[in-house]
Amino acid sequence: NKLRLTYRLAWEKGTGPCGPGCNIFDVGKEVSYFSTEIASLKWVDGNGTILHDVSYVLTSVSRSDMNGWEQGEAIFMAGLPSTPMFVRLTHIPWIMSSNTLANDNGMLETVIRTDLISDKGTSNQSPYSSLPSFLGIAHNCTSVIEIPAEDPDGDKVRCRWAEPSECGSGRTNLPINSVWLDPGTCKVTVNTAGYDVNSTYRLAVMLEDYVPYKVNVGSKQHRTGTALSKTPWQMTLRIIRVACDNTLRPYFVFPTLKDNARVFYSKDMYRARTPVHISYYLTTLKINGSLDFMISGPSFMKYVYESDDLNRTDVMKLSVYWTPKPPDQIADFQFCVWGVDTMGITSKAKCVIDIIFEYDYCNQTQCENNGTCRNIFDNPLESCVCDTGYVGTNCSQ
């Protein structure tokens, strides 16, 4: 009878809960340094009841102070509410951007439904995404930003621009007719011709989950294609003066896992205290110098920088280690990593979904009519993601 809420927040290095002097040795620690700018920030429900502050476990921090960042994750519990439930964080101090002064009127808002869904027999789970602390793209170029949106119970996810009522002054402020959002793929295309060089902008998007057929939500029928819940995704976009050439961006190489790989962490692994271990390998041309990794992942993970296994001189290796902590971390968790060069240009994301306390149901599941098997936490009967027009546990209807 509890609702588990998870959030990830990113700050300029030294301004968040990790505080001044934040460094890699703080990763994995619970941090709660509150400057005057963030001391009053509280997550509240729709009635104004305080649920949590913005403290978290530090999960990532830049090695350099230039273009520096910190990021963390926290999990907290709330009583099972009436539905829908609104959860907000207001008066967020956004940094100064190209055409907007710094202010404390940013906002995050999520809407959660806890009713039973008739096609699952369980409560709905909200969509989620990992968060880049910032993204750096080239000036006078067209770039594509991929939001790594996921849904724990296999619902379709679509994206849309956040409304001012959902994000306050943290709303998207890119120049008109220079940015396009594809709702179905959650890809943002940005043409930075005419942007200010070395400028900063904001992106504010809402992730929504839905099912393409009629279901009952609680005692009421839910309209086809309408959102079940919504999750905010906001980030900072930096415009860098570099050549408009995607081949100069950092990129991941073998033997990094394929994007959106789904791996499993069984109860036996937990009993043996075997950590999740994921390695990322990143390379780039020498033109932009040394590299760093930007990580968005679950609390209590650790990471180390290592030499390349294959002795490649232009490849860096990042090893991530994480031992889940039940009961809060029994679910599916997303790790995403971006490469960052010294100019501040970032790579595409490389993401892995780790499903905790589960097994590979796709080894014994056959999906029909072009359905795709996708392991879903705590619900083996929902492993088949059906093509349009088909339903059923194996897409046979």
C-alpha positions as MATLAB code, in Angstrom:
seq = 'NKLRLTYRLAWEKGTGPCGPGCNIFDVGKEVSYFSTEIASLKWVDGNGTILHDVSYVLTSVSRSDMNGWEQGEAIFMAGLPSTPMFVRLTHIPWIMSSNTLANDNGMLETVIRTDLISDKGTSNQSPYSSLPSFLGIAHNCTSVIEIPAEDPDGDKVRCRWAEPSECGSGRTNLPINSVWLDPGTCKVTVNTAGYDVNSTYRLAVMLEDYVPYKVNVGSKQHRTGTALSKTPWQMTLRIIRVACDNTLRPYFVFPTLKDNARVFYSKDMYRARTPVHISYYLTTLKINGSLDFMISGPSFMKYVYESDDLNRTDVMKLSVYWTPKPPDQIADFQFCVWGVDTMGITSKAKCVIDIIFEYDYCNQTQCENNGTCRNIFDNPLESCVCDTGYVGTNCSQ';
ca = [
       0.000    0.000    0.000;
       2.879    2.338   -0.768;
       3.840    4.339   -3.826;
       7.516    4.371   -4.767;
       8.772    7.545   -6.422;
      12.212    7.909   -7.992;
      13.815   11.124   -9.198;
      17.096   12.152  -10.794;
      18.331   15.737  -10.653;
      21.375   17.408  -12.224;
      23.134   20.634  -11.215;
      26.108   22.709  -12.209;
      29.067   21.263  -10.344;
      29.297   22.655   -6.822;
      25.765   24.083   -6.715;
      23.756   20.923   -5.949;
      23.345   18.767   -2.832;
      26.948   17.519   -3.132;
      28.173   21.056   -2.490;
      31.474   22.828   -3.213;
      34.427   20.496   -3.624;
      32.233   17.671   -4.961;
      34.391   14.973   -6.583;
      34.369   11.371   -7.745;
      35.078   10.093   -4.216;
      31.623   11.330   -3.225;
      29.890    9.053   -5.762;
      27.701    6.498   -3.986;
      27.290    8.690   -0.894;
      24.097   10.278    0.366;
      24.605   14.044    0.074;
      22.488   16.846    1.501;
      24.431   20.095    1.329;
      21.742   22.750    0.922;
      22.788   26.200   -0.246;
      20.348   29.062    0.249;
      19.197   28.570   -3.364;
      18.016   24.993   -2.840;
      17.383   24.702    0.908;
      13.666   25.383    0.502;
      13.076   22.986   -2.404;
      10.562   20.282   -1.489;
       8.626   17.662   -3.422;
       4.954   18.123   -2.564;
       1.712   16.433   -3.543;
      -1.382   18.125   -4.956;
      -2.495   19.146   -1.461;
       0.841   20.796   -0.680;
       1.947   18.022    1.694;
       5.749   17.772    1.790;
       6.973   14.397    0.555;
      10.761   14.826    0.343;
      13.574   17.342   -0.017;
      16.099   17.298   -2.911;
      18.856   15.338   -1.196;
      20.051   12.273   -3.094;
      22.770    9.700   -3.540;
      25.430   11.157   -5.841;
      25.663    9.048   -9.001;
      27.887   11.129  -11.289;
      30.218   14.117  -11.181;
      32.497   15.595  -13.820;
      36.230   15.336  -13.379;
      36.721   18.879  -14.686;
      35.198   22.079  -13.321;
      34.854   23.449  -16.853;
      31.348   22.597  -18.079;
      31.094   20.692  -14.791;
      28.049   18.844  -13.502;
      26.800   16.636  -10.713;
      23.817   14.285  -10.731;
      22.075   12.061   -8.220;
      19.098    9.790   -7.634;
      16.779    9.306   -4.683;
      13.835    7.039   -3.915;
      11.103    7.877   -1.439;
       7.794    6.332   -0.450;
       4.365    7.933   -0.231;
       1.057    6.603    0.984;
      -1.195    5.187   -1.722;
      -3.169    8.255   -2.777;
      -6.391    8.981   -4.508;
      -5.819    8.994   -8.232;
      -4.593   10.791  -10.213;
      -1.808   12.018   -7.921;
       0.102   15.219   -8.689;
       3.686   15.553   -7.446;
       5.559   18.833   -7.929;
       8.912   20.452   -7.273;
       8.669   24.227   -7.610;
      10.989   27.268   -7.429;
      13.827   25.383   -9.112;
      16.789   27.744   -9.725;
      17.468   27.458  -13.454;
      20.794   28.817  -14.676;
      20.901   31.816  -16.994;
      20.235   30.853  -20.602;
      20.740   32.671  -23.878;
      17.481   34.591  -23.833;
      16.243   34.083  -20.266;
      17.758   35.392  -17.050;
      18.538   33.055  -14.182;
      15.493   32.670  -11.943;
      13.921   30.438   -9.330;
      10.606   29.748  -11.021;
      11.324   26.426  -12.720;
       9.016   23.517  -11.951;
       8.747   19.751  -12.376;
       5.322   18.107  -12.314;
       4.393   14.458  -12.632;
       0.941   12.869  -12.688;
       0.579    9.300  -11.428;
      -2.337    6.874  -11.718;
      -2.534    4.058   -9.186;
      -5.818    2.471  -10.345;
      -5.808   -1.120  -11.538;
      -5.539   -1.427  -15.324;
      -7.896   -4.070  -16.739;
      -5.486   -5.503  -19.335;
      -2.764   -6.062  -16.703;
      -4.604   -6.592  -13.430;
      -1.981   -4.370  -11.757;
      -1.493   -0.662  -11.129;
       0.003    1.401  -13.909;
       3.694    2.308  -13.740;
       4.817    5.670  -15.090;
       7.311    6.109  -17.935;
      10.840    7.214  -17.106;
      14.075    8.311  -18.726;
      17.689    8.883  -17.823;
      18.854   12.473  -17.744;
      21.970   13.986  -19.334;
      23.326   16.686  -17.042;
      23.630   18.752  -20.221;
      24.034   18.130  -23.938;
      26.625   19.948  -26.035;
      25.941   20.289  -29.774;
      27.746   22.129  -32.549;
      26.851   25.643  -33.677;
      25.365   26.144  -37.140;
      24.433   22.445  -37.435;
      21.402   20.180  -37.403;
      21.566   17.743  -34.494;
      19.223   15.013  -33.263;
      18.689   14.498  -29.528;
      17.286   11.107  -28.559;
      15.346   10.997  -25.278;
      15.840    7.455  -23.853;
      12.196    7.057  -22.816;
      11.092    3.712  -21.319;
       7.958    2.330  -19.692;
       8.258   -0.362  -16.983;
       5.112   -2.259  -17.985;
       5.530   -2.065  -21.744;
       3.052    0.698  -22.579;
       3.691    2.912  -25.582;
       5.528    6.141  -24.716;
       5.165    9.415  -26.556;
       6.665   12.838  -25.903;
       5.376   16.392  -26.161;
       6.554   19.841  -25.176;
       5.854   20.729  -21.557;
       3.307   23.478  -20.973;
       4.147   26.482  -18.755;
       1.679   25.115  -16.185;
       3.867   21.975  -15.957;
       7.358   23.475  -16.003;
       7.058   27.142  -15.021;
       9.912   29.257  -16.357;
      11.867   26.070  -17.091;
       9.987   25.728  -20.371;
      11.720   25.203  -23.716;
      13.198   28.502  -24.902;
      14.907   27.640  -28.186;
      14.351   30.052  -31.101;
      11.057   29.576  -32.957;
      11.106   27.299  -36.028;
      14.486   25.833  -35.093;
      13.415   22.772  -33.104;
      11.051   19.858  -33.807;
       9.880   17.049  -31.530;
       8.723   13.711  -32.935;
       6.102   12.489  -30.411;
       6.376    8.814  -31.357;
      10.168    8.431  -31.270;
      10.902   11.114  -28.655;
      13.614   12.546  -30.911;
      14.282   16.286  -30.915;
      15.803   17.809  -34.049;
      17.591   21.131  -33.525;
      18.958   23.442  -36.209;
      21.415   25.786  -34.475;
      21.908   28.186  -37.393;
      21.316   31.639  -35.934;
      21.891   30.522  -32.332;
      24.303   32.426  -30.119;
      27.701   30.737  -29.937;
      28.561   29.288  -26.505;
      24.986   29.920  -25.409;
      22.729   27.871  -23.161;
      19.108   26.892  -23.778;
      16.478   24.748  -22.081;
      14.434   21.770  -23.216;
      11.328   20.745  -21.277;
       9.423   17.658  -22.407;
       6.681   15.475  -20.921;
       6.762   11.685  -21.320;
       3.323   10.048  -21.457;
       2.349    6.370  -21.513;
      -0.737    5.045  -23.229;
      -2.264    1.881  -24.664;
      -3.646    1.817  -28.249;
      -6.850    0.039  -27.257;
      -9.680    0.421  -24.734;
      -8.986   -0.525  -21.119;
     -10.670    0.080  -17.798;
      -8.722    2.257  -15.369;
     -10.262    1.540  -12.014;
     -14.020    1.524  -12.584;
     -13.947    3.786  -15.654;
     -13.216    3.078  -19.306;
     -10.095    4.833  -20.532;
     -10.199    6.352  -23.991;
      -7.932    4.813  -26.605;
      -4.652    6.630  -27.003;
      -5.082    9.068  -24.111;
      -2.286    9.407  -21.566;
      -2.317    7.287  -18.435;
       0.387    9.261  -16.612;
       3.093   11.800  -17.332;
       6.725   12.273  -16.321;
       8.814   15.456  -16.767;
      12.170   15.501  -18.583;
      14.152   18.743  -18.578;
      17.733   19.481  -19.550;
      20.226   22.161  -20.536;
      21.463   22.473  -24.113;
      24.838   24.115  -24.783;
      25.851   25.453  -28.214;
      29.567   24.887  -28.893;
      31.734   26.573  -31.534;
      33.151   23.529  -33.321;
      33.045   22.165  -36.850;
      29.670   20.882  -38.008;
      30.859   17.296  -38.398;
      29.250   14.395  -36.516;
      32.336   12.253  -37.125;
      34.146   14.442  -34.599;
      31.713   13.583  -31.794;
      32.782   11.043  -29.169;
      31.343    7.617  -29.906;
      31.109    4.187  -28.262;
      32.986    1.199  -29.651;
      33.221   -2.574  -29.190;
      32.766   -4.317  -26.781;
      30.203   -1.860  -25.344;
      26.784   -3.513  -25.046;
      24.280   -2.717  -27.767;
      21.958    0.181  -27.058;
      18.934   -0.565  -24.833;
      20.231   -4.016  -23.935;
      18.181   -5.652  -21.175;
      20.130   -7.615  -18.569;
      18.924   -9.549  -15.535;
      19.861   -9.619  -11.899;
      18.421  -12.669  -10.161;
      17.687  -13.325   -6.508;
      20.579  -15.793   -6.507;
      22.932  -13.024   -7.643;
      21.676  -10.833   -4.819;
      22.156  -13.573   -2.229;
      25.747  -13.912   -3.445;
      26.116  -10.087   -3.410;
      27.259  -10.222   -7.018;
      27.343   -6.675   -8.399;
      25.947   -5.595  -11.722;
      28.979   -4.825  -13.905;
      28.623   -2.857  -17.152;
      31.540   -1.521  -19.186;
      31.473    1.325  -21.703;
      34.220    2.032  -24.251;
      34.502    5.492  -25.771;
      36.729    6.915  -28.479;
      37.028   10.050  -30.581;
      39.419   11.757  -32.964;
      42.270   13.552  -31.237;
      41.066   16.957  -32.448;
      38.935   17.581  -29.362;
      41.349   16.226  -26.781;
      40.609   14.109  -23.712;
      37.248   12.600  -22.766;
      34.916   12.224  -19.850;
      31.795   10.152  -19.203;
      28.456   11.617  -18.141;
      26.405    9.020  -16.275;
      22.736    8.805  -15.303;
      22.051    5.717  -13.229;
      20.650    4.270  -10.007;
      21.700    5.310   -6.538;
      24.588    3.504   -4.818;
      26.345    2.627   -8.048;
      30.099    3.185   -8.361;
      32.292    3.635  -11.403;
      35.995    3.635  -12.239;
      38.020    4.820  -15.232;
      40.207    2.062  -16.634;
      42.621    1.351  -19.471;
      41.236   -0.248  -22.594;
      41.226   -4.061  -22.575;
      42.457   -4.135  -26.174;
      45.256   -1.612  -25.544;
      43.798    0.986  -27.909;
      45.423    4.334  -27.178;
      42.392    6.383  -28.265;
      39.818    4.453  -26.208;
      38.723    5.075  -22.624;
      36.919    2.451  -20.543;
      34.351    3.132  -17.858;
      33.332    0.267  -15.557;
      30.097    0.664  -13.597;
      29.417   -1.499  -10.537;
      26.138   -1.663   -8.664;
      24.735   -3.989   -6.013;
      20.961   -3.339   -5.739;
      19.500   -2.695   -2.324;
      16.085   -4.345   -1.804;
      13.303   -3.600   -1.258;
      13.480   -0.134   -2.843;
      15.626   -1.266   -5.767;
      13.568   -4.255   -6.867;
      12.401   -3.052  -10.273;
      13.953   -2.168  -13.611;
      16.593    0.573  -13.686;
      18.141    2.389  -16.603;
      21.840    3.215  -16.940;
      22.704    5.777  -19.638;
      26.144    7.114  -20.459;
      27.197    9.999  -22.709;
      30.744   10.774  -23.780;
      31.926   14.367  -23.342;
      35.044   15.872  -24.930;
      37.001   18.846  -23.600;
      35.052   21.255  -25.823;
      31.794   20.104  -24.224;
      30.472   18.178  -27.255;
      28.521   15.097  -26.147;
      27.997   11.739  -27.820;
      24.739    9.908  -28.327;
      23.516    8.059  -25.256;
      24.326    4.408  -24.659;
      21.683    2.882  -22.395;
      21.202   -0.446  -20.602;
      18.102   -1.616  -18.714;
      18.855   -3.759  -15.672;
      15.883   -5.800  -14.414;
      16.281   -6.647  -10.730;
      15.029   -9.918   -9.231;
      13.756  -11.262  -12.534;
      14.445  -13.923  -15.157;
      14.682  -13.976  -18.938;
      11.096  -14.838  -19.848;
      11.796  -14.308  -23.552;
      13.657  -17.629  -23.627;
      10.295  -19.369  -23.293;
       7.892  -16.869  -24.918;
       6.742  -16.939  -28.544;
       5.104  -13.734  -29.810;
       2.869  -13.980  -32.881;
       1.947  -11.525  -35.656;
       5.273   -9.675  -35.604;
       5.074   -9.072  -31.873;
       8.343   -8.437  -30.057;
       9.307  -10.147  -26.826;
      10.464   -7.687  -24.210;
      11.070   -8.712  -20.631;
       8.893   -6.644  -18.298;
       9.495   -6.555  -14.575;
       7.187   -8.694  -12.435;
       4.811   -9.525  -15.263;
       5.838  -12.442  -17.530;
       2.364  -12.486  -19.126;
       3.062   -9.042  -20.582;
       6.354   -9.936  -22.280;
       4.966   -9.603  -25.821;
       4.787   -6.061  -27.191;
       2.213   -6.352  -29.961;
       2.155   -4.708  -33.358;
      -0.715   -2.321  -34.132;
      -4.032   -4.148  -34.343;
      -3.088   -7.139  -32.180;
      -3.552   -7.834  -28.456;
      -3.265  -10.776  -26.085;
      -0.464  -12.292  -24.039;
       1.228  -13.561  -27.223;
      -0.330  -11.087  -29.725;
      -2.562  -13.778  -31.187;
      -5.827  -11.777  -31.016;
];
